[in-house]
PDB file of C-alpha atoms in Angstrom:
ATOM      1  CA  UNK Z1300      89.567  24.359 136.077  1.00  0.00           C
ATOM      2  CA  UNK Z1301      93.963  25.190 135.874  1.00  0.00           C
ATOM      3  CA  UNK Z1302      96.081  24.514 133.205  1.00  0.00           C
ATOM      4  CA  UNK Z1303      99.501  22.984 132.502  1.00  0.00           C
ATOM      5  CA  UNK Z1304     100.597  24.466 129.456  1.00  0.00           C
ATOM      6  CA  UNK Z1305     104.296  22.225 127.135  1.00  0.00           C
ATOM      7  CA  UNK Z1306     106.096  22.374 123.841  1.00  0.00           C
ATOM      8  CA  UNK Z1307     106.459  19.621 123.234  1.00  0.00           C
ATOM      9  CA  UNK Z1308     110.548  17.420 122.017  1.00  0.00           C
ATOM     10  CA  UNK Z1309     109.938  16.829 118.165  1.00  0.00           C
ATOM     11  CA  UNK Z1310     111.633  13.541 118.409  1.00  0.00           C
ATOM     12  CA  UNK Z1311     107.871  12.873 121.395  1.00  0.00           C
ATOM     13  CA  UNK Z1312     104.903  13.476 118.504  1.00  0.00           C
ATOM     14  CA  UNK Z1313     104.814   9.952 118.355  1.00  0.00           C
ATOM     15  CA  UNK Z1314     104.181   9.934 121.230  1.00  0.00           C
ATOM     16  CA  UNK Z1315     102.106  12.098 122.282  1.00  0.00           C
ATOM     17  CA  UNK Z1316     100.201  11.153 119.360  1.00  0.00           C
ATOM     18  CA  UNK Z1317      97.313   9.890 120.902  1.00  0.00           C
ATOM     19  CA  UNK Z1318      96.795  12.430 123.449  1.00  0.00           C
ATOM     20  CA  UNK Z1319      96.344  15.038 120.988  1.00  0.00           C
ATOM     21  CA  UNK Z1320      95.024  13.196 117.322  1.00  0.00           C
ATOM     22  CA  UNK Z1321      90.892  14.242 117.883  1.00  0.00           C
ATOM     23  CA  UNK Z1322      92.469  17.658 117.877  1.00  0.00           C
ATOM     24  CA  UNK Z1323      94.392  17.238 114.700  1.00  0.00           C
ATOM     25  CA  UNK Z1324      91.355  15.466 112.717  1.00  0.00           C
ATOM     26  CA  UNK Z1325      89.416  17.918 114.129  1.00  0.00           C
ATOM     27  CA  UNK Z1326      91.688  21.292 112.510  1.00  0.00           C
ATOM     28  CA  UNK Z1327      92.682  20.264 109.247  1.00  0.00           C
ATOM     29  CA  UNK Z1328      89.544  20.181 108.029  1.00  0.00           C
ATOM     30  CA  UNK Z1329      90.190  24.476 108.481  1.00  0.00           C
ATOM     31  CA  UNK Z1330      93.573  24.795 106.723  1.00  0.00           C
ATOM     32  CA  UNK Z1331      91.877  24.437 103.277  1.00  0.00           C
ATOM     33  CA  UNK Z1332      93.702  21.192 101.601  1.00  0.00           C
ATOM     34  CA  UNK Z1333      97.027  23.080 102.946  1.00  0.00           C
ATOM     35  CA  UNK Z1334      98.171  20.400 105.573  1.00  0.00           C
ATOM     36  CA  UNK Z1335      96.820  16.898 106.314  1.00  0.00           C
ATOM     37  CA  UNK Z1336      97.363  15.529 109.780  1.00  0.00           C
ATOM     38  CA  UNK Z1337      99.996  13.239 108.162  1.00  0.00           C
ATOM     39  CA  UNK Z1338     102.403  16.902 106.606  1.00  0.00           C
ATOM     40  CA  UNK Z1339     101.831  17.917 110.150  1.00  0.00           C
ATOM     41  CA  UNK Z1340     103.426  15.722 112.221  1.00  0.00           C
ATOM     42  CA  UNK Z1341     106.547  14.975 109.606  1.00  0.00           C
ATOM     43  CA  UNK Z1342     107.026  18.416 110.187  1.00  0.00           C
ATOM     44  CA  UNK Z1343     106.927  18.420 113.914  1.00  0.00           C
ATOM     45  CA  UNK Z1344     109.691  15.271 113.375  1.00  0.00           C
ATOM     46  CA  UNK Z1345     111.641  16.834 110.931  1.00  0.00           C
ATOM     47  CA  UNK Z1346     112.218  20.747 113.474  1.00  0.00           C
ATOM     48  CA  UNK Z1347     109.571  22.740 110.520  1.00  0.00           C
ATOM     49  CA  UNK Z1348     107.288  23.347 112.796  1.00  0.00           C
ATOM     50  CA  UNK Z1349     106.969  23.398 116.817  1.00  0.00           C
ATOM     51  CA  UNK Z1350     104.108  21.502 119.466  1.00  0.00           C
ATOM     52  CA  UNK Z1351     102.768  23.248 122.081  1.00  0.00           C
ATOM     53  CA  UNK Z1352     100.118  21.557 124.410  1.00  0.00           C
ATOM     54  CA  UNK Z1353      97.564  22.438 126.713  1.00  0.00           C
ATOM     55  CA  UNK Z1354      96.642  20.289 129.745  1.00  0.00           C
ATOM     56  CA  UNK Z1355      94.149  20.102 132.481  1.00  0.00           C
ATOM     57  CA  UNK Z1356      95.402  19.454 135.395  1.00  0.00           C
ATOM     58  CA  UNK Z1357      92.469  18.682 136.788  1.00  0.00           C
ATOM     59  CA  UNK Z1358      92.097  15.332 134.353  1.00  0.00           C
ATOM     60  CA  UNK Z1359      95.444  15.260 133.617  1.00  0.00           C
ATOM     61  CA  UNK Z1360      93.863  15.407 129.311  1.00  0.00           C
ATOM     62  CA  UNK Z1361      95.496  16.948 126.742  1.00  0.00           C
ATOM     63  CA  UNK Z1362      92.434  19.805 125.937  1.00  0.00           C
ATOM     64  CA  UNK Z1363      93.685  21.216 122.877  1.00  0.00           C
ATOM     65  CA  UNK Z1364      96.886  21.662 120.386  1.00  0.00           C
ATOM     66  CA  UNK Z1365      98.993  24.797 119.057  1.00  0.00           C
ATOM     67  CA  UNK Z1366     100.886  24.288 116.057  1.00  0.00           C
ATOM     68  CA  UNK Z1367     104.087  27.473 114.604  1.00  0.00           C
ATOM     69  CA  UNK Z1368     106.354  27.618 112.853  1.00  0.00           C
ATOM     70  CA  UNK Z1369     108.928  31.003 111.745  1.00  0.00           C
ATOM     71  CA  UNK Z1370     108.453  31.983 108.234  1.00  0.00           C
ATOM     72  CA  UNK Z1371     111.022  33.946 107.283  1.00  0.00           C
ATOM     73  CA  UNK Z1372     110.993  37.194 105.242  1.00  0.00           C
ATOM     74  CA  UNK Z1373     113.726  39.142 103.721  1.00  0.00           C
ATOM     75  CA  UNK Z1374     113.151  41.761 106.085  1.00  0.00           C
ATOM     76  CA  UNK Z1375     110.975  40.586 108.386  1.00  0.00           C
ATOM     77  CA  UNK Z1376     111.176  37.587 111.061  1.00  0.00           C
ATOM     78  CA  UNK Z1377     107.332  36.011 111.527  1.00  0.00           C
ATOM     79  CA  UNK Z1378     106.536  34.231 114.589  1.00  0.00           C
ATOM     80  CA  UNK Z1379     103.988  31.512 112.363  1.00  0.00           C
ATOM     81  CA  UNK Z1380     100.631  30.430 114.542  1.00  0.00           C
ATOM     82  CA  UNK Z1381      98.980  27.663 112.131  1.00  0.00           C
ATOM     83  CA  UNK Z1382      96.978  25.315 114.509  1.00  0.00           C
ATOM     84  CA  UNK Z1383      95.185  26.183 117.105  1.00  0.00           C
ATOM     85  CA  UNK Z1384      92.317  24.375 118.225  1.00  0.00           C
ATOM     86  CA  UNK Z1385      90.837  22.360 121.824  1.00  0.00           C
ATOM     87  CA  UNK Z1386      88.444  21.893 124.128  1.00  0.00           C
ATOM     88  CA  UNK Z1387      88.060  24.965 126.784  1.00  0.00           C
ATOM     89  CA  UNK Z1388      90.106  27.013 124.609  1.00  0.00           C
ATOM     90  CA  UNK Z1389      89.627  30.209 127.339  1.00  0.00           C
ATOM     91  CA  UNK Z1390      90.900  28.747 130.386  1.00  0.00           C
ATOM     92  CA  UNK Z1391      93.994  28.060 129.025  1.00  0.00           C
ATOM     93  CA  UNK Z1392      94.155  29.894 125.851  1.00  0.00           C
ATOM     94  CA  UNK Z1393      95.735  33.133 127.925  1.00  0.00           C
ATOM     95  CA  UNK Z1394      98.691  31.105 130.281  1.00  0.00           C
ATOM     96  CA  UNK Z1395      99.399  29.177 126.045  1.00  0.00           C
ATOM     97  CA  UNK Z1396      99.827  32.304 124.601  1.00  0.00           C
ATOM     98  CA  UNK Z1397     101.425  33.774 126.821  1.00  0.00           C
ATOM     99  CA  UNK Z1398     104.351  31.096 126.919  1.00  0.00           C
ATOM    100  CA  UNK Z1399     104.467  31.629 122.673  1.00  0.00           C
ATOM    101  CA  UNK Z1400     105.121  35.242 122.445  1.00  0.00           C
ATOM    102  CA  UNK Z1401     108.018  34.553 124.741  1.00  0.00           C
ATOM    103  CA  UNK Z1402     109.249  31.928 122.834  1.00  0.00           C
ATOM    104  CA  UNK Z1403     108.798  34.160 119.676  1.00  0.00           C
ATOM    105  CA  UNK Z1404     110.471  36.987 121.635  1.00  0.00           C
ATOM    106  CA  UNK Z1405     113.983  34.520 122.756  1.00  0.00           C
ATOM    107  CA  UNK Z1406     113.843  33.747 118.888  1.00  0.00           C
ATOM    108  CA  UNK Z1407     114.449  37.490 117.386  1.00  0.00           C
ATOM    109  CA  UNK Z1408     110.531  37.153 115.866  1.00  0.00           C
ATOM    110  CA  UNK Z1409     110.066  40.834 114.124  1.00  0.00           C
ATOM    111  CA  UNK Z1410     105.834  39.964 114.934  1.00  0.00           C
ATOM    112  CA  UNK Z1411     103.416  36.867 115.259  1.00  0.00           C
ATOM    113  CA  UNK Z1412     101.148  36.478 112.963  1.00  0.00           C
ATOM    114  CA  UNK Z1413      97.559  33.872 112.862  1.00  0.00           C
ATOM    115  CA  UNK Z1414      96.617  32.576 109.948  1.00  0.00           C
ATOM    116  CA  UNK Z1415      92.715  31.161 110.562  1.00  0.00           C
ATOM    117  CA  UNK Z1416      88.988  31.908 110.308  1.00  0.00           C
ATOM    118  CA  UNK Z1417      87.890  35.081 110.360  1.00  0.00           C
ATOM    119  CA  UNK Z1418      87.216  34.673 114.398  1.00  0.00           C
ATOM    120  CA  UNK Z1419      90.763  34.948 115.667  1.00  0.00           C
ATOM    121  CA  UNK Z1420      90.248  38.586 114.797  1.00  0.00           C
ATOM    122  CA  UNK Z1421      88.369  38.862 117.696  1.00  0.00           C
ATOM    123  CA  UNK Z1422      89.558  36.870 119.774  1.00  0.00           C
ATOM    124  CA  UNK Z1423      93.719  38.350 119.492  1.00  0.00           C
ATOM    125  CA  UNK Z1424      92.872  41.683 119.748  1.00  0.00           C
ATOM    126  CA  UNK Z1425      93.221  42.185 123.046  1.00  0.00           C
ATOM    127  CA  UNK Z1426      96.595  40.140 122.448  1.00  0.00           C
ATOM    128  CA  UNK Z1427      96.863  43.207 119.855  1.00  0.00           C
ATOM    129  CA  UNK Z1428      96.641  41.723 116.757  1.00  0.00           C
ATOM    130  CA  UNK Z1429      95.326  43.809 114.305  1.00  0.00           C
ATOM    131  CA  UNK Z1430      94.170  42.561 110.483  1.00  0.00           C
ATOM    132  CA  UNK Z1431      96.937  43.948 108.575  1.00  0.00           C
ATOM    133  CA  UNK Z1432      96.225  41.988 105.072  1.00  0.00           C
ATOM    134  CA  UNK Z1433      93.485  40.546 103.496  1.00  0.00           C
ATOM    135  CA  UNK Z1434      94.239  36.495 101.561  1.00  0.00           C
ATOM    136  CA  UNK Z1435      91.984  35.929  98.668  1.00  0.00           C
ATOM    137  CA  UNK Z1436      92.620  32.599  97.514  1.00  0.00           C
ATOM    138  CA  UNK Z1437      91.878  30.908  93.726  1.00  0.00           C
ATOM    139  CA  UNK Z1438      92.000  27.326  93.287  1.00  0.00           C
ATOM    140  CA  UNK Z1439      93.396  26.285  89.928  1.00  0.00           C
ATOM    141  CA  UNK Z1440      92.044  22.099  88.555  1.00  0.00           C
ATOM    142  CA  UNK Z1441      95.548  19.984  88.085  1.00  0.00           C
ATOM    143  CA  UNK Z1442      95.144  18.387  84.994  1.00  0.00           C
TER     144      UNK Z1442
END
């Protein structure tokens, strides 16, 4: 099984939506209520987020989706991987993440961060990631 990986031009998000819709639907519940699918789509269209896809060259299926953004802090520019999910992740993860790291470097990012579930700590350890902070949250009732 071989993969071609690609960034998707912002203006093509609605054209490619039928190919990624199921992946977005599957990952949205893991955002902790931070995003709905339409938020991600509009963020890509408005150039707030970038969309990356792995294409299975045997089947021509889009087997996953990665959504990223730049997060600028007062002292660091960070390449943030917001969403990542799909089928056969272990097959397309290496070439896609290599492309992401190159993109981040070209864009003069100081580091990459991943917002995700605990399992990503183990997955990303071999790529040089380390868990640097814990985020704890408390929900407030509106109204």
